[in-house]
């Protein structure tokens, strides 16, 4: 079935899911939106307001902002929103632990079985979330584990774009994960599948390859990208390149040594007692 047709049918299911969720009081949300933030005081409230504006297009959700050891007013900005919105949760690392650690903390704390992620800098348009979620919710095979966004055009400086292209080319050649933009921050996935992945720093850059390693199907959706409204990136191109090369070698090692056999229960024990 063509991807466009799949997405149309999936959107119908997503809208039905959202309507049903609003008709009954849920003890837990159906979706957890996890947003890692570090020194994003200038972007936090605008990003959260955009998500709130999408409420009618999303299943019942919670938002988990993970403040990764910010030394600005990021936590205060999020707390102001949380004071008026019961769906808003704030986690905080006492010191910076990295984006992968922030995502992992948020997913561990999540109450929903479906997870969506966005970068805290606001460069991922939240309006792309329904497209990703429609595919995941509409999956009838039970094998789709991850829907990953791929930025059509990056609104970053030239040096960052060039560094990203080189990194993506190396990753694609070595890992053969089928995506041109593995580090795009907007994704949707199954919580249990994510928590079963091997955890390591910077793992968020390799999720398509890691999900496929565990036998899950991965879908890719083209998404938008915007310039930062405030602040600056917390990572330099040199820093990205150095850690990225080491991580790439490590992930390639993991893929070659993945477990290929799965056990299936044939008989169950007899009567108890």
PDB file of C-alpha atoms in Angstrom:
ATOM      1  CA  UNK A   1       0.000   0.000   0.000  1.00  0.00           C
ATOM      2  CA  UNK A   2       1.456   3.434  -0.903  1.00  0.00           C
ATOM      3  CA  UNK A   3       2.768   5.469   2.036  1.00  0.00           C
ATOM      4  CA  UNK A   4       0.330   8.338   1.304  1.00  0.00           C
ATOM      5  CA  UNK A   5      -2.644   5.926   1.507  1.00  0.00           C
ATOM      6  CA  UNK A   6      -1.269   4.377   4.695  1.00  0.00           C
ATOM      7  CA  UNK A   7      -0.942   7.819   6.283  1.00  0.00           C
ATOM      8  CA  UNK A   8      -4.482   8.807   5.254  1.00  0.00           C
ATOM      9  CA  UNK A   9      -5.967   5.686   6.853  1.00  0.00           C
ATOM     10  CA  UNK A  10      -3.726   6.112   9.876  1.00  0.00           C
ATOM     11  CA  UNK A  11      -4.904   9.708  10.377  1.00  0.00           C
ATOM     12  CA  UNK A  12      -8.502   8.456  10.476  1.00  0.00           C
ATOM     13  CA  UNK A  13      -7.548   6.053  13.265  1.00  0.00           C
ATOM     14  CA  UNK A  14      -5.603   8.784  15.089  1.00  0.00           C
ATOM     15  CA  UNK A  15      -8.602  11.167  15.001  1.00  0.00           C
ATOM     16  CA  UNK A  16     -10.888   8.417  16.285  1.00  0.00           C
ATOM     17  CA  UNK A  17      -8.349   7.628  19.023  1.00  0.00           C
ATOM     18  CA  UNK A  18      -8.216  11.303  20.064  1.00  0.00           C
ATOM     19  CA  UNK A  19     -12.034  11.617  20.172  1.00  0.00           C
ATOM     20  CA  UNK A  20     -12.394   8.485  22.254  1.00  0.00           C
ATOM     21  CA  UNK A  21      -9.739   9.721  24.661  1.00  0.00           C
ATOM     22  CA  UNK A  22     -11.600  12.996  25.225  1.00  0.00           C
ATOM     23  CA  UNK A  23     -14.907  11.208  25.888  1.00  0.00           C
ATOM     24  CA  UNK A  24     -13.658   9.254  28.889  1.00  0.00           C
ATOM     25  CA  UNK A  25     -11.499  10.247  31.818  1.00  0.00           C
ATOM     26  CA  UNK A  26      -8.181   8.469  31.479  1.00  0.00           C
ATOM     27  CA  UNK A  27      -6.205   7.316  34.519  1.00  0.00           C
ATOM     28  CA  UNK A  28      -3.056   7.464  32.364  1.00  0.00           C
ATOM     29  CA  UNK A  29      -2.293   9.206  29.063  1.00  0.00           C
ATOM     30  CA  UNK A  30      -1.991   7.361  25.764  1.00  0.00           C
ATOM     31  CA  UNK A  31       0.994   9.458  24.669  1.00  0.00           C
ATOM     32  CA  UNK A  32       4.010  10.897  26.467  1.00  0.00           C
ATOM     33  CA  UNK A  33       5.839  13.723  24.712  1.00  0.00           C
ATOM     34  CA  UNK A  34       9.418  13.823  25.993  1.00  0.00           C
ATOM     35  CA  UNK A  35      11.427  17.021  25.463  1.00  0.00           C
ATOM     36  CA  UNK A  36      15.084  17.252  26.542  1.00  0.00           C
ATOM     37  CA  UNK A  37      16.064  20.830  27.410  1.00  0.00           C
ATOM     38  CA  UNK A  38      19.300  22.468  28.354  1.00  0.00           C
ATOM     39  CA  UNK A  39      19.439  26.263  28.666  1.00  0.00           C
ATOM     40  CA  UNK A  40      16.274  26.730  26.609  1.00  0.00           C
ATOM     41  CA  UNK A  41      14.593  29.403  28.740  1.00  0.00           C
ATOM     42  CA  UNK A  42      13.995  31.507  25.631  1.00  0.00           C
ATOM     43  CA  UNK A  43      12.262  28.678  23.756  1.00  0.00           C
ATOM     44  CA  UNK A  44      10.486  26.546  26.358  1.00  0.00           C
ATOM     45  CA  UNK A  45       7.175  28.338  26.773  1.00  0.00           C
ATOM     46  CA  UNK A  46       6.634  29.007  23.075  1.00  0.00           C
ATOM     47  CA  UNK A  47       7.275  25.342  22.277  1.00  0.00           C
ATOM     48  CA  UNK A  48       4.885  24.140  24.985  1.00  0.00           C
ATOM     49  CA  UNK A  49       2.213  26.558  23.765  1.00  0.00           C
ATOM     50  CA  UNK A  50       2.520  25.079  20.251  1.00  0.00           C
ATOM     51  CA  UNK A  51       1.967  21.591  21.615  1.00  0.00           C
ATOM     52  CA  UNK A  52      -1.084  22.767  23.566  1.00  0.00           C
ATOM     53  CA  UNK A  53      -2.533  24.215  20.349  1.00  0.00           C
ATOM     54  CA  UNK A  54      -2.403  20.703  18.832  1.00  0.00           C
ATOM     55  CA  UNK A  55      -4.467  19.110  21.614  1.00  0.00           C
ATOM     56  CA  UNK A  56      -7.437  18.305  19.371  1.00  0.00           C
ATOM     57  CA  UNK A  57      -5.170  16.413  16.940  1.00  0.00           C
ATOM     58  CA  UNK A  58      -3.417  14.256  19.540  1.00  0.00           C
ATOM     59  CA  UNK A  59      -4.524  11.376  21.760  1.00  0.00           C
ATOM     60  CA  UNK A  60      -4.675  12.132  25.509  1.00  0.00           C
ATOM     61  CA  UNK A  61      -1.112  13.066  26.386  1.00  0.00           C
ATOM     62  CA  UNK A  62       1.355  14.266  28.951  1.00  0.00           C
ATOM     63  CA  UNK A  63       4.413  16.410  28.290  1.00  0.00           C
ATOM     64  CA  UNK A  64       7.630  15.548  30.129  1.00  0.00           C
ATOM     65  CA  UNK A  65      10.257  18.277  29.936  1.00  0.00           C
ATOM     66  CA  UNK A  66      13.647  17.058  31.141  1.00  0.00           C
ATOM     67  CA  UNK A  67      15.884  19.919  32.226  1.00  0.00           C
ATOM     68  CA  UNK A  68      19.392  18.582  31.666  1.00  0.00           C
ATOM     69  CA  UNK A  69      21.241  20.587  34.297  1.00  0.00           C
ATOM     70  CA  UNK A  70      20.447  24.041  32.871  1.00  0.00           C
ATOM     71  CA  UNK A  71      22.081  27.070  34.445  1.00  0.00           C
ATOM     72  CA  UNK A  72      19.435  29.491  33.174  1.00  0.00           C
ATOM     73  CA  UNK A  73      15.684  29.812  33.897  1.00  0.00           C
ATOM     74  CA  UNK A  74      14.559  26.824  31.813  1.00  0.00           C
ATOM     75  CA  UNK A  75      13.065  24.993  34.809  1.00  0.00           C
ATOM     76  CA  UNK A  76      11.254  28.140  35.960  1.00  0.00           C
ATOM     77  CA  UNK A  77       9.731  28.661  32.510  1.00  0.00           C
ATOM     78  CA  UNK A  78       8.439  25.092  32.400  1.00  0.00           C
ATOM     79  CA  UNK A  79       7.183  25.269  35.988  1.00  0.00           C
ATOM     80  CA  UNK A  80       5.087  28.316  35.112  1.00  0.00           C
ATOM     81  CA  UNK A  81       3.346  26.331  32.386  1.00  0.00           C
ATOM     82  CA  UNK A  82       2.921  23.296  34.660  1.00  0.00           C
ATOM     83  CA  UNK A  83       1.181  25.438  37.276  1.00  0.00           C
ATOM     84  CA  UNK A  84      -1.774  25.835  34.886  1.00  0.00           C
ATOM     85  CA  UNK A  85      -1.604  22.538  32.988  1.00  0.00           C
ATOM     86  CA  UNK A  86      -1.937  19.165  34.716  1.00  0.00           C
ATOM     87  CA  UNK A  87      -0.519  17.429  31.626  1.00  0.00           C
ATOM     88  CA  UNK A  88       2.865  19.092  32.142  1.00  0.00           C
ATOM     89  CA  UNK A  89       5.638  17.355  34.080  1.00  0.00           C
ATOM     90  CA  UNK A  90       9.153  18.590  34.826  1.00  0.00           C
ATOM     91  CA  UNK A  91      12.172  16.378  35.501  1.00  0.00           C
ATOM     92  CA  UNK A  92      15.617  17.746  36.243  1.00  0.00           C
ATOM     93  CA  UNK A  93      19.150  16.393  36.122  1.00  0.00           C
ATOM     94  CA  UNK A  94      21.277  18.113  38.785  1.00  0.00           C
ATOM     95  CA  UNK A  95      24.107  18.473  36.242  1.00  0.00           C
ATOM     96  CA  UNK A  96      24.288  18.098  32.449  1.00  0.00           C
ATOM     97  CA  UNK A  97      24.180  14.411  31.444  1.00  0.00           C
ATOM     98  CA  UNK A  98      23.547  14.730  27.710  1.00  0.00           C
ATOM     99  CA  UNK A  99      20.577  14.523  25.365  1.00  0.00           C
ATOM    100  CA  UNK A 100      20.386  10.726  25.339  1.00  0.00           C
ATOM    101  CA  UNK A 101      20.340  10.641  29.136  1.00  0.00           C
ATOM    102  CA  UNK A 102      17.563  13.256  29.206  1.00  0.00           C
ATOM    103  CA  UNK A 103      15.464  11.294  26.711  1.00  0.00           C
ATOM    104  CA  UNK A 104      16.066   8.062  28.618  1.00  0.00           C
ATOM    105  CA  UNK A 105      15.035   9.670  31.914  1.00  0.00           C
ATOM    106  CA  UNK A 106      11.871  11.027  30.308  1.00  0.00           C
ATOM    107  CA  UNK A 107      10.920   7.696  28.743  1.00  0.00           C
ATOM    108  CA  UNK A 108      11.522   5.871  32.025  1.00  0.00           C
ATOM    109  CA  UNK A 109       9.199   8.319  33.801  1.00  0.00           C
ATOM    110  CA  UNK A 110       6.557   8.213  31.057  1.00  0.00           C
ATOM    111  CA  UNK A 111       3.142   6.752  31.881  1.00  0.00           C
ATOM    112  CA  UNK A 112       2.117   6.057  28.275  1.00  0.00           C
ATOM    113  CA  UNK A 113       3.056   3.198  25.995  1.00  0.00           C
ATOM    114  CA  UNK A 114       3.616   5.556  23.063  1.00  0.00           C
ATOM    115  CA  UNK A 115       6.409   8.130  23.140  1.00  0.00           C
ATOM    116  CA  UNK A 116       7.073  11.162  20.987  1.00  0.00           C
ATOM    117  CA  UNK A 117      10.233  13.269  21.230  1.00  0.00           C
ATOM    118  CA  UNK A 118      11.038  16.835  20.210  1.00  0.00           C
ATOM    119  CA  UNK A 119      14.209  18.864  20.616  1.00  0.00           C
ATOM    120  CA  UNK A 120      13.861  21.558  23.271  1.00  0.00           C
ATOM    121  CA  UNK A 121      15.233  24.304  21.013  1.00  0.00           C
ATOM    122  CA  UNK A 122      11.951  24.551  19.086  1.00  0.00           C
ATOM    123  CA  UNK A 123      13.527  23.734  15.722  1.00  0.00           C
ATOM    124  CA  UNK A 124      11.273  20.663  15.299  1.00  0.00           C
ATOM    125  CA  UNK A 125       7.757  21.934  14.413  1.00  0.00           C
ATOM    126  CA  UNK A 126       5.285  20.167  16.761  1.00  0.00           C
ATOM    127  CA  UNK A 127       2.780  20.291  13.906  1.00  0.00           C
ATOM    128  CA  UNK A 128       4.599  17.322  12.345  1.00  0.00           C
ATOM    129  CA  UNK A 129       3.746  15.072  15.307  1.00  0.00           C
ATOM    130  CA  UNK A 130       0.310  13.927  14.035  1.00  0.00           C
ATOM    131  CA  UNK A 131       1.888  12.521  10.841  1.00  0.00           C
ATOM    132  CA  UNK A 132       4.358  10.404  12.810  1.00  0.00           C
ATOM    133  CA  UNK A 133       1.813   9.263  15.373  1.00  0.00           C
ATOM    134  CA  UNK A 134      -0.750   8.373  12.726  1.00  0.00           C
ATOM    135  CA  UNK A 135       1.572   5.749  11.273  1.00  0.00           C
ATOM    136  CA  UNK A 136       2.489   4.284  14.658  1.00  0.00           C
ATOM    137  CA  UNK A 137      -1.087   4.164  15.980  1.00  0.00           C
ATOM    138  CA  UNK A 138      -2.389   2.887  12.648  1.00  0.00           C
ATOM    139  CA  UNK A 139       0.097   0.016  12.485  1.00  0.00           C
ATOM    140  CA  UNK A 140      -1.813  -3.267  12.273  1.00  0.00           C
ATOM    141  CA  UNK A 141       1.221  -5.548  12.078  1.00  0.00           C
ATOM    142  CA  UNK A 142       2.504  -4.905  15.586  1.00  0.00           C
ATOM    143  CA  UNK A 143       6.011  -4.738  14.148  1.00  0.00           C
ATOM    144  CA  UNK A 144       6.408  -0.998  13.607  1.00  0.00           C
ATOM    145  CA  UNK A 145       8.539   0.185  16.504  1.00  0.00           C
ATOM    146  CA  UNK A 146       9.797   3.605  15.390  1.00  0.00           C
ATOM    147  CA  UNK A 147       8.630   6.418  13.128  1.00  0.00           C
ATOM    148  CA  UNK A 148      11.534   8.822  12.602  1.00  0.00           C
ATOM    149  CA  UNK A 149      11.434  12.311  11.133  1.00  0.00           C
ATOM    150  CA  UNK A 150      13.873  13.341   8.415  1.00  0.00           C
ATOM    151  CA  UNK A 151      14.475  17.040   7.992  1.00  0.00           C
ATOM    152  CA  UNK A 152      13.836  18.148   4.425  1.00  0.00           C
ATOM    153  CA  UNK A 153      15.932  21.276   4.814  1.00  0.00           C
ATOM    154  CA  UNK A 154      18.018  22.158   7.848  1.00  0.00           C
ATOM    155  CA  UNK A 155      17.822  25.727   9.080  1.00  0.00           C
ATOM    156  CA  UNK A 156      21.297  25.715  10.633  1.00  0.00           C
ATOM    157  CA  UNK A 157      24.586  27.411   9.818  1.00  0.00           C
ATOM    158  CA  UNK A 158      26.625  26.096   6.883  1.00  0.00           C
ATOM    159  CA  UNK A 159      29.303  24.502   9.072  1.00  0.00           C
ATOM    160  CA  UNK A 160      26.727  22.522  11.034  1.00  0.00           C
ATOM    161  CA  UNK A 161      24.990  21.365   7.859  1.00  0.00           C
ATOM    162  CA  UNK A 162      28.252  20.210   6.281  1.00  0.00           C
ATOM    163  CA  UNK A 163      29.305  18.374   9.449  1.00  0.00           C
ATOM    164  CA  UNK A 164      25.895  16.682   9.575  1.00  0.00           C
ATOM    165  CA  UNK A 165      26.098  15.567   5.939  1.00  0.00           C
ATOM    166  CA  UNK A 166      29.517  14.014   6.480  1.00  0.00           C
ATOM    167  CA  UNK A 167      28.362  12.255   9.643  1.00  0.00           C
ATOM    168  CA  UNK A 168      25.212  10.949   7.981  1.00  0.00           C
ATOM    169  CA  UNK A 169      27.167   9.678   4.973  1.00  0.00           C
ATOM    170  CA  UNK A 170      29.595   7.784   7.222  1.00  0.00           C
ATOM    171  CA  UNK A 171      26.763   6.365   9.300  1.00  0.00           C
ATOM    172  CA  UNK A 172      24.767   5.268   6.268  1.00  0.00           C
ATOM    173  CA  UNK A 173      27.799   3.563   4.723  1.00  0.00           C
ATOM    174  CA  UNK A 174      28.708   1.684   7.891  1.00  0.00           C
ATOM    175  CA  UNK A 175      25.333   0.935   9.485  1.00  0.00           C
ATOM    176  CA  UNK A 176      23.084   0.748   6.398  1.00  0.00           C
ATOM    177  CA  UNK A 177      20.125   1.896   8.500  1.00  0.00           C
ATOM    178  CA  UNK A 178      18.201   3.301   5.541  1.00  0.00           C
ATOM    179  CA  UNK A 179      17.839   6.861   6.840  1.00  0.00           C
ATOM    180  CA  UNK A 180      19.544  10.022   5.678  1.00  0.00           C
ATOM    181  CA  UNK A 181      18.968  11.936   8.948  1.00  0.00           C
ATOM    182  CA  UNK A 182      19.272   9.641  11.937  1.00  0.00           C
ATOM    183  CA  UNK A 183      19.791  12.438  14.483  1.00  0.00           C
ATOM    184  CA  UNK A 184      16.574  14.353  13.750  1.00  0.00           C
ATOM    185  CA  UNK A 185      14.952  15.037  17.131  1.00  0.00           C
ATOM    186  CA  UNK A 186      11.298  14.413  16.235  1.00  0.00           C
ATOM    187  CA  UNK A 187      10.399  10.736  16.584  1.00  0.00           C
ATOM    188  CA  UNK A 188       7.585   8.471  17.770  1.00  0.00           C
ATOM    189  CA  UNK A 189       8.152   4.983  19.163  1.00  0.00           C
ATOM    190  CA  UNK A 190       6.964   2.252  21.498  1.00  0.00           C
ATOM    191  CA  UNK A 191       8.143   2.785  25.067  1.00  0.00           C
ATOM    192  CA  UNK A 192       8.823  -0.883  25.819  1.00  0.00           C
ATOM    193  CA  UNK A 193      10.838  -1.301  22.617  1.00  0.00           C
ATOM    194  CA  UNK A 194      12.987   1.741  23.426  1.00  0.00           C
ATOM    195  CA  UNK A 195      13.719   0.639  26.984  1.00  0.00           C
ATOM    196  CA  UNK A 196      14.832  -2.766  25.692  1.00  0.00           C
ATOM    197  CA  UNK A 197      17.564  -1.160  23.561  1.00  0.00           C
ATOM    198  CA  UNK A 198      21.173  -1.079  24.806  1.00  0.00           C
ATOM    199  CA  UNK A 199      21.570   2.244  26.589  1.00  0.00           C
ATOM    200  CA  UNK A 200      24.665   4.403  26.064  1.00  0.00           C
ATOM    201  CA  UNK A 201      25.498   8.083  25.722  1.00  0.00           C
ATOM    202  CA  UNK A 202      24.496   9.582  22.334  1.00  0.00           C
ATOM    203  CA  UNK A 203      22.281   6.593  21.520  1.00  0.00           C
ATOM    204  CA  UNK A 204      19.557   8.991  20.318  1.00  0.00           C
ATOM    205  CA  UNK A 205      21.582   9.513  17.109  1.00  0.00           C
ATOM    206  CA  UNK A 206      21.318   5.833  16.175  1.00  0.00           C
ATOM    207  CA  UNK A 207      17.737   4.858  16.990  1.00  0.00           C
ATOM    208  CA  UNK A 208      16.763   3.580  13.484  1.00  0.00           C
ATOM    209  CA  UNK A 209      19.709   1.171  13.452  1.00  0.00           C
ATOM    210  CA  UNK A 210      19.110   0.092  17.057  1.00  0.00           C
ATOM    211  CA  UNK A 211      15.390  -0.545  16.532  1.00  0.00           C
ATOM    212  CA  UNK A 212      16.140  -2.596  13.417  1.00  0.00           C
ATOM    213  CA  UNK A 213      18.780  -4.521  15.371  1.00  0.00           C
ATOM    214  CA  UNK A 214      16.008  -5.682  17.716  1.00  0.00           C
ATOM    215  CA  UNK A 215      13.777  -6.779  14.837  1.00  0.00           C
ATOM    216  CA  UNK A 216      11.454  -3.763  14.673  1.00  0.00           C
ATOM    217  CA  UNK A 217      10.296  -2.084  11.486  1.00  0.00           C
ATOM    218  CA  UNK A 218      11.156   1.611  11.052  1.00  0.00           C
ATOM    219  CA  UNK A 219       9.157   4.165   9.045  1.00  0.00           C
ATOM    220  CA  UNK A 220      10.560   7.505   7.860  1.00  0.00           C
ATOM    221  CA  UNK A 221       8.582  10.737   7.418  1.00  0.00           C
ATOM    222  CA  UNK A 222       9.839  14.013   5.943  1.00  0.00           C
ATOM    223  CA  UNK A 223       9.448  16.850   8.456  1.00  0.00           C
ATOM    224  CA  UNK A 224      10.170  20.547   8.691  1.00  0.00           C
ATOM    225  CA  UNK A 225      12.951  22.387  10.481  1.00  0.00           C
ATOM    226  CA  UNK A 226      13.144  25.962  11.765  1.00  0.00           C
ATOM    227  CA  UNK A 227      15.804  28.409  12.904  1.00  0.00           C
ATOM    228  CA  UNK A 228      16.294  28.843  16.610  1.00  0.00           C
ATOM    229  CA  UNK A 229      14.276  31.687  18.121  1.00  0.00           C
ATOM    230  CA  UNK A 230      16.647  32.100  21.073  1.00  0.00           C
ATOM    231  CA  UNK A 231      19.833  30.699  22.571  1.00  0.00           C
ATOM    232  CA  UNK A 232      22.482  28.639  20.862  1.00  0.00           C
ATOM    233  CA  UNK A 233      23.419  24.988  20.402  1.00  0.00           C
ATOM    234  CA  UNK A 234      25.083  23.271  23.351  1.00  0.00           C
ATOM    235  CA  UNK A 235      27.376  21.224  21.099  1.00  0.00           C
ATOM    236  CA  UNK A 236      30.231  22.236  18.789  1.00  0.00           C
ATOM    237  CA  UNK A 237      30.838  20.625  15.407  1.00  0.00           C
ATOM    238  CA  UNK A 238      34.242  19.338  16.561  1.00  0.00           C
ATOM    239  CA  UNK A 239      32.682  17.840  19.664  1.00  0.00           C
ATOM    240  CA  UNK A 240      29.946  16.156  17.639  1.00  0.00           C
ATOM    241  CA  UNK A 241      32.488  14.709  15.213  1.00  0.00           C
ATOM    242  CA  UNK A 242      34.759  13.268  17.901  1.00  0.00           C
ATOM    243  CA  UNK A 243      32.050  11.549  19.928  1.00  0.00           C
ATOM    244  CA  UNK A 244      30.133  10.586  16.788  1.00  0.00           C
ATOM    245  CA  UNK A 245      33.016   8.608  15.308  1.00  0.00           C
ATOM    246  CA  UNK A 246      33.574   6.621  18.506  1.00  0.00           C
ATOM    247  CA  UNK A 247      29.853   5.950  18.880  1.00  0.00           C
ATOM    248  CA  UNK A 248      29.533   4.917  15.235  1.00  0.00           C
ATOM    249  CA  UNK A 249      32.217   2.266  15.684  1.00  0.00           C
ATOM    250  CA  UNK A 250      30.504   1.056  18.850  1.00  0.00           C
ATOM    251  CA  UNK A 251      27.075   0.791  17.209  1.00  0.00           C
ATOM    252  CA  UNK A 252      28.555  -1.088  14.247  1.00  0.00           C
ATOM    253  CA  UNK A 253      30.027  -3.544  16.775  1.00  0.00           C
ATOM    254  CA  UNK A 254      26.612  -3.946  18.441  1.00  0.00           C
ATOM    255  CA  UNK A 255      24.880  -4.619  15.119  1.00  0.00           C
ATOM    256  CA  UNK A 256      27.323  -7.371  14.196  1.00  0.00           C
ATOM    257  CA  UNK A 257      26.839  -9.052  17.562  1.00  0.00           C
ATOM    258  CA  UNK A 258      23.063  -8.832  17.829  1.00  0.00           C
ATOM    259  CA  UNK A 259      21.135 -11.778  19.189  1.00  0.00           C
ATOM    260  CA  UNK A 260      19.640 -13.629  16.209  1.00  0.00           C
ATOM    261  CA  UNK A 261      17.712 -16.411  17.960  1.00  0.00           C
ATOM    262  CA  UNK A 262      14.427 -16.013  19.842  1.00  0.00           C
ATOM    263  CA  UNK A 263      12.887 -18.597  22.173  1.00  0.00           C
ATOM    264  CA  UNK A 264       9.237 -19.647  21.808  1.00  0.00           C
ATOM    265  CA  UNK A 265       7.465 -21.463  24.618  1.00  0.00           C
ATOM    266  CA  UNK A 266       6.276 -24.926  23.506  1.00  0.00           C
ATOM    267  CA  UNK A 267       4.907 -26.419  26.718  1.00  0.00           C
ATOM    268  CA  UNK A 268       3.911 -25.018  30.085  1.00  0.00           C
ATOM    269  CA  UNK A 269       4.224 -26.729  33.441  1.00  0.00           C
ATOM    270  CA  UNK A 270       1.480 -28.957  34.831  1.00  0.00           C
ATOM    271  CA  UNK A 271      -0.883 -28.415  37.738  1.00  0.00           C
ATOM    272  CA  UNK A 272       0.208 -26.371  40.734  1.00  0.00           C
ATOM    273  CA  UNK A 273       0.308 -27.999  44.130  1.00  0.00           C
TER     274      UNK A 273
END
